[in-house]
Amino acid sequence: MRTSDRIALVALAVLALVGAATAARAFEGTPAKKEQPSPLQSFQTGARAYIAGDKAGAVTSLVDAAKRGHAMAQWKLGRMYAEGDGVDQDNVRAFDYFSQIANAHADDAPDTVQARFVANAFVALGNYYLEGIPNSPIRADADRAREMFSYAASYFGDPDAQYNLARMYLDGADGEKDPRKAARWLGLAANKGQREAQAVLGHMLFNGVGVPRQAARGLMWLSLANGAAGPDDKWIRDLHDEAVATASEEDREKSDSYVQAWNKDRD
């Protein structure tokens, strides 16, 4: 499951519960005069509808909250339009929602729950700038993509942003190719459990690609990535299997000990 999906499920479930508690309190005492719901209440209504499978109803409430500046409603609508989740896929609309978040919340404290949504919006914008959106004014702009990834990677410490920034340094998408800088960003993301970063860093270290070769350490990262790989991560499994097939017995033993130490530190 992707990081953005985990964020969505956890946040929507928690905020739906908050909304239920709020409703229970409102039921106590004399009936209150019906007023327009606040942006938070509209978001909570949309979250509960989404979880219940009523995506059309969710959109109505989320749009109401988003129009009044609710960042998490804007983020959820951005994800829905980006993925065609309950709505027709529309990357321009998704880009617009993510842009609203980035413009209004770039300076949010990085240790808040909402900051994860803001960072993810920057990552989404970076990905759009990498390739552009066909038949729209949004053109490919590698410099802007790097700015989006760099900000989310540095200020928010977002592991997906760190991975994407590393990929740009590896691929030289905007003319700047630097494997050592890539390895540094991959290391930061890998230590946070970002499996794609773990796989790429492991491949680099195991084979000595742009960095000094550390076969056992590289195999450790590949093993961790392989353990976290999902159905669509065949490339991770392939990198892992290739390394295992050529690793020495000593490197495999060292790698196993590194993996055990990693898992122990996180128990």
PDB file of N, CA, C and O in Angstrom, residues 127-166:
ATOM      1  N   ASN A 127       5.681  15.408  -9.277  1.00  0.00           N
ATOM      2  CA  ASN A 127       5.483  14.373 -10.291  1.00  0.00           C
ATOM      3  C   ASN A 127       4.781  14.923 -11.526  1.00  0.00           C
ATOM      4  O   ASN A 127       5.094  14.533 -12.661  1.00  0.00           O
ATOM      5  N   TYR A 128       3.824  15.839 -11.314  1.00  0.00           N
ATOM      6  CA  TYR A 128       3.172  16.454 -12.467  1.00  0.00           C
ATOM      7  C   TYR A 128       4.163  17.296 -13.275  1.00  0.00           C
ATOM      8  O   TYR A 128       4.157  17.281 -14.511  1.00  0.00           O
ATOM      9  N   TYR A 129       5.023  18.032 -12.582  1.00  0.00           N
ATOM     10  CA  TYR A 129       5.992  18.861 -13.296  1.00  0.00           C
ATOM     11  C   TYR A 129       7.040  18.021 -14.029  1.00  0.00           C
ATOM     12  O   TYR A 129       7.612  18.479 -15.029  1.00  0.00           O
ATOM     13  N   LEU A 130       7.297  16.816 -13.561  1.00  0.00           N
ATOM     14  CA  LEU A 130       8.285  15.979 -14.247  1.00  0.00           C
ATOM     15  C   LEU A 130       7.853  15.673 -15.675  1.00  0.00           C
ATOM     16  O   LEU A 130       8.677  15.667 -16.592  1.00  0.00           O
ATOM     17  N   GLU A 131       6.569  15.405 -15.866  1.00  0.00           N
ATOM     18  CA  GLU A 131       6.098  14.981 -17.184  1.00  0.00           C
ATOM     19  C   GLU A 131       5.113  15.955 -17.820  1.00  0.00           C
ATOM     20  O   GLU A 131       4.832  15.840 -19.022  1.00  0.00           O
ATOM     21  N   GLY A 132       4.575  16.880 -17.049  1.00  0.00           N
ATOM     22  CA  GLY A 132       3.543  17.761 -17.563  1.00  0.00           C
ATOM     23  C   GLY A 132       2.215  17.029 -17.676  1.00  0.00           C
ATOM     24  O   GLY A 132       2.131  15.816 -17.450  1.00  0.00           O
ATOM     25  N   ILE A 133       1.165  17.761 -17.977  1.00  0.00           N
ATOM     26  CA  ILE A 133      -0.173  17.185 -18.167  1.00  0.00           C
ATOM     27  C   ILE A 133      -0.586  17.452 -19.605  1.00  0.00           C
ATOM     28  O   ILE A 133      -0.724  18.610 -20.010  1.00  0.00           O
ATOM     29  N   PRO A 134      -0.766  16.403 -20.395  1.00  0.00           N
ATOM     30  CA  PRO A 134      -1.122  16.595 -21.810  1.00  0.00           C
ATOM     31  C   PRO A 134      -2.390  17.443 -21.982  1.00  0.00           C
ATOM     32  O   PRO A 134      -3.306  17.385 -21.156  1.00  0.00           O
ATOM     33  N   ASN A 135      -2.409  18.208 -23.043  1.00  0.00           N
ATOM     34  CA  ASN A 135      -3.572  19.040 -23.399  1.00  0.00           C
ATOM     35  C   ASN A 135      -3.960  20.006 -22.286  1.00  0.00           C
ATOM     36  O   ASN A 135      -5.142  20.216 -22.002  1.00  0.00           O
ATOM     37  N   SER A 136      -2.960  20.568 -21.637  1.00  0.00           N
ATOM     38  CA  SER A 136      -3.199  21.543 -20.575  1.00  0.00           C
ATOM     39  C   SER A 136      -2.053  22.543 -20.568  1.00  0.00           C
ATOM     40  O   SER A 136      -1.013  22.319 -21.204  1.00  0.00           O
ATOM     41  N   PRO A 137      -2.204  23.640 -19.820  1.00  0.00           N
ATOM     42  CA  PRO A 137      -1.102  24.610 -19.736  1.00  0.00           C
ATOM     43  C   PRO A 137       0.061  24.117 -18.878  1.00  0.00           C
ATOM     44  O   PRO A 137       1.094  24.792 -18.803  1.00  0.00           O
ATOM     45  N   ILE A 138      -0.088  22.988 -18.217  1.00  0.00           N
ATOM     46  CA  ILE A 138       0.946  22.500 -17.289  1.00  0.00           C
ATOM     47  C   ILE A 138       1.962  21.696 -18.071  1.00  0.00           C
ATOM     48  O   ILE A 138       1.715  20.554 -18.480  1.00  0.00           O
ATOM     49  N   ARG A 139       3.114  22.297 -18.299  1.00  0.00           N
ATOM     50  CA  ARG A 139       4.173  21.685 -19.105  1.00  0.00           C
ATOM     51  C   ARG A 139       5.224  21.033 -18.210  1.00  0.00           C
ATOM     52  O   ARG A 139       5.372  21.381 -17.043  1.00  0.00           O
ATOM     53  N   ALA A 140       5.958  20.114 -18.799  1.00  0.00           N
ATOM     54  CA  ALA A 140       7.068  19.490 -18.085  1.00  0.00           C
ATOM     55  C   ALA A 140       8.090  20.565 -17.718  1.00  0.00           C
ATOM     56  O   ALA A 140       8.471  21.386 -18.551  1.00  0.00           O
ATOM     57  N   ASP A 141       8.519  20.551 -16.461  1.00  0.00           N
ATOM     58  CA  ASP A 141       9.466  21.551 -15.972  1.00  0.00           C
ATOM     59  C   ASP A 141      10.295  20.889 -14.872  1.00  0.00           C
ATOM     60  O   ASP A 141       9.898  20.852 -13.709  1.00  0.00           O
ATOM     61  N   ALA A 142      11.447  20.346 -15.263  1.00  0.00           N
ATOM     62  CA  ALA A 142      12.268  19.589 -14.321  1.00  0.00           C
ATOM     63  C   ALA A 142      12.759  20.463 -13.167  1.00  0.00           C
ATOM     64  O   ALA A 142      12.886  19.978 -12.036  1.00  0.00           O
ATOM     65  N   ASP A 143      13.038  21.731 -13.442  1.00  0.00           N
ATOM     66  CA  ASP A 143      13.495  22.620 -12.364  1.00  0.00           C
ATOM     67  C   ASP A 143      12.402  22.790 -11.305  1.00  0.00           C
ATOM     68  O   ASP A 143      12.677  22.768 -10.098  1.00  0.00           O
ATOM     69  N   ARG A 144      11.161  22.976 -11.757  1.00  0.00           N
ATOM     70  CA  ARG A 144      10.051  23.110 -10.807  1.00  0.00           C
ATOM     71  C   ARG A 144       9.827  21.803 -10.055  1.00  0.00           C
ATOM     72  O   ARG A 144       9.518  21.802  -8.867  1.00  0.00           O
ATOM     73  N   ALA A 145       9.980  20.689 -10.751  1.00  0.00           N
ATOM     74  CA  ALA A 145       9.827  19.391 -10.093  1.00  0.00           C
ATOM     75  C   ALA A 145      10.839  19.249  -8.965  1.00  0.00           C
ATOM     76  O   ALA A 145      10.508  18.835  -7.846  1.00  0.00           O
ATOM     77  N   ARG A 146      12.094  19.620  -9.254  1.00  0.00           N
ATOM     78  CA  ARG A 146      13.128  19.534  -8.215  1.00  0.00           C
ATOM     79  C   ARG A 146      12.792  20.443  -7.033  1.00  0.00           C
ATOM     80  O   ARG A 146      12.999  20.081  -5.879  1.00  0.00           O
ATOM     81  N   GLU A 147      12.265  21.636  -7.312  1.00  0.00           N
ATOM     82  CA  GLU A 147      11.890  22.550  -6.231  1.00  0.00           C
ATOM     83  C   GLU A 147      10.828  21.923  -5.332  1.00  0.00           C
ATOM     84  O   GLU A 147      10.917  22.019  -4.099  1.00  0.00           O
ATOM     85  N   MET A 148       9.822  21.297  -5.946  1.00  0.00           N
ATOM     86  CA  MET A 148       8.755  20.663  -5.160  1.00  0.00           C
ATOM     87  C   MET A 148       9.312  19.541  -4.288  1.00  0.00           C
ATOM     88  O   MET A 148       9.036  19.468  -3.082  1.00  0.00           O
ATOM     89  N   PHE A 149      10.099  18.652  -4.894  1.00  0.00           N
ATOM     90  CA  PHE A 149      10.662  17.530  -4.147  1.00  0.00           C
ATOM     91  C   PHE A 149      11.628  18.014  -3.064  1.00  0.00           C
ATOM     92  O   PHE A 149      11.622  17.504  -1.937  1.00  0.00           O
ATOM     93  N   SER A 150      12.457  18.992  -3.408  1.00  0.00           N
ATOM     94  CA  SER A 150      13.463  19.486  -2.455  1.00  0.00           C
ATOM     95  C   SER A 150      12.803  20.083  -1.220  1.00  0.00           C
ATOM     96  O   SER A 150      13.260  19.859  -0.095  1.00  0.00           O
ATOM     97  N   TYR A 151      11.730  20.846  -1.449  1.00  0.00           N
ATOM     98  CA  TYR A 151      11.074  21.489  -0.308  1.00  0.00           C
ATOM     99  C   TYR A 151      10.455  20.450   0.615  1.00  0.00           C
ATOM    100  O   TYR A 151      10.653  20.488   1.829  1.00  0.00           O
ATOM    101  N   ALA A 152       9.721  19.508   0.040  1.00  0.00           N
ATOM    102  CA  ALA A 152       9.082  18.479   0.870  1.00  0.00           C
ATOM    103  C   ALA A 152      10.119  17.580   1.524  1.00  0.00           C
ATOM    104  O   ALA A 152       9.936  17.121   2.659  1.00  0.00           O
ATOM    105  N   ALA A 153      11.221  17.317   0.835  1.00  0.00           N
ATOM    106  CA  ALA A 153      12.271  16.455   1.374  1.00  0.00           C
ATOM    107  C   ALA A 153      13.017  17.128   2.511  1.00  0.00           C
ATOM    108  O   ALA A 153      13.330  16.490   3.529  1.00  0.00           O
ATOM    109  N   SER A 154      13.288  18.416   2.366  1.00  0.00           N
ATOM    110  CA  SER A 154      14.101  19.130   3.355  1.00  0.00           C
ATOM    111  C   SER A 154      13.278  19.656   4.521  1.00  0.00           C
ATOM    112  O   SER A 154      13.610  19.416   5.687  1.00  0.00           O
ATOM    113  N   TYR A 155      12.195  20.368   4.228  1.00  0.00           N
ATOM    114  CA  TYR A 155      11.412  21.003   5.290  1.00  0.00           C
ATOM    115  C   TYR A 155      10.542  19.999   6.034  1.00  0.00           C
ATOM    116  O   TYR A 155      10.511  19.982   7.263  1.00  0.00           O
ATOM    117  N   PHE A 156       9.841  19.146   5.271  1.00  0.00           N
ATOM    118  CA  PHE A 156       8.935  18.196   5.910  1.00  0.00           C
ATOM    119  C   PHE A 156       9.590  16.840   6.186  1.00  0.00           C
ATOM    120  O   PHE A 156       9.027  16.012   6.893  1.00  0.00           O
ATOM    121  N   GLY A 157      10.766  16.607   5.594  1.00  0.00           N
ATOM    122  CA  GLY A 157      11.426  15.317   5.785  1.00  0.00           C
ATOM    123  C   GLY A 157      10.625  14.161   5.206  1.00  0.00           C
ATOM    124  O   GLY A 157      10.690  13.036   5.714  1.00  0.00           O
ATOM    125  N   ASP A 158       9.880  14.413   4.134  1.00  0.00           N
ATOM    126  CA  ASP A 158       8.997  13.400   3.571  1.00  0.00           C
ATOM    127  C   ASP A 158       9.808  12.342   2.815  1.00  0.00           C
ATOM    128  O   ASP A 158      10.580  12.675   1.902  1.00  0.00           O
ATOM    129  N   PRO A 159       9.648  11.057   3.149  1.00  0.00           N
ATOM    130  CA  PRO A 159      10.461  10.010   2.507  1.00  0.00           C
ATOM    131  C   PRO A 159      10.166   9.833   1.022  1.00  0.00           C
ATOM    132  O   PRO A 159      11.086   9.524   0.244  1.00  0.00           O
ATOM    133  N   ASP A 160       8.915  10.009   0.596  1.00  0.00           N
ATOM    134  CA  ASP A 160       8.621   9.900  -0.827  1.00  0.00           C
ATOM    135  C   ASP A 160       9.282  11.036  -1.607  1.00  0.00           C
ATOM    136  O   ASP A 160       9.778  10.834  -2.722  1.00  0.00           O
ATOM    137  N   ALA A 161       9.285  12.230  -1.026  1.00  0.00           N
ATOM    138  CA  ALA A 161       9.959  13.357  -1.664  1.00  0.00           C
ATOM    139  C   ALA A 161      11.468  13.102  -1.729  1.00  0.00           C
ATOM    140  O   ALA A 161      12.122  13.399  -2.744  1.00  0.00           O
ATOM    141  N   GLN A 162      12.026  12.547  -0.654  1.00  0.00           N
ATOM    142  CA  GLN A 162      13.460  12.248  -0.635  1.00  0.00           C
ATOM    143  C   GLN A 162      13.810  11.224  -1.707  1.00  0.00           C
ATOM    144  O   GLN A 162      14.831  11.341  -2.391  1.00  0.00           O
ATOM    145  N   TYR A 163      12.957  10.218  -1.875  1.00  0.00           N
ATOM    146  CA  TYR A 163      13.185   9.218  -2.919  1.00  0.00           C
ATOM    147  C   TYR A 163      13.111   9.848  -4.302  1.00  0.00           C
ATOM    148  O   TYR A 163      13.979   9.609  -5.153  1.00  0.00           O
ATOM    149  N   ASN A 164      12.089  10.658  -4.547  1.00  0.00           N
ATOM    150  CA  ASN A 164      11.929  11.273  -5.861  1.00  0.00           C
ATOM    151  C   ASN A 164      13.069  12.238  -6.172  1.00  0.00           C
ATOM    152  O   ASN A 164      13.526  12.326  -7.322  1.00  0.00           O
ATOM    153  N   LEU A 165      13.531  12.958  -5.173  1.00  0.00           N
ATOM    154  CA  LEU A 165      14.668  13.854  -5.374  1.00  0.00           C
ATOM    155  C   LEU A 165      15.921  13.041  -5.712  1.00  0.00           C
ATOM    156  O   LEU A 165      16.690  13.407  -6.609  1.00  0.00           O
ATOM    157  N   ALA A 166      16.102  11.938  -5.017  1.00  0.00           N
ATOM    158  CA  ALA A 166      17.238  11.062  -5.314  1.00  0.00           C
ATOM    159  C   ALA A 166      17.182  10.547  -6.742  1.00  0.00           C
ATOM    160  O   ALA A 166      18.204  10.483  -7.444  1.00  0.00           O
TER     161      ALA A 166
END
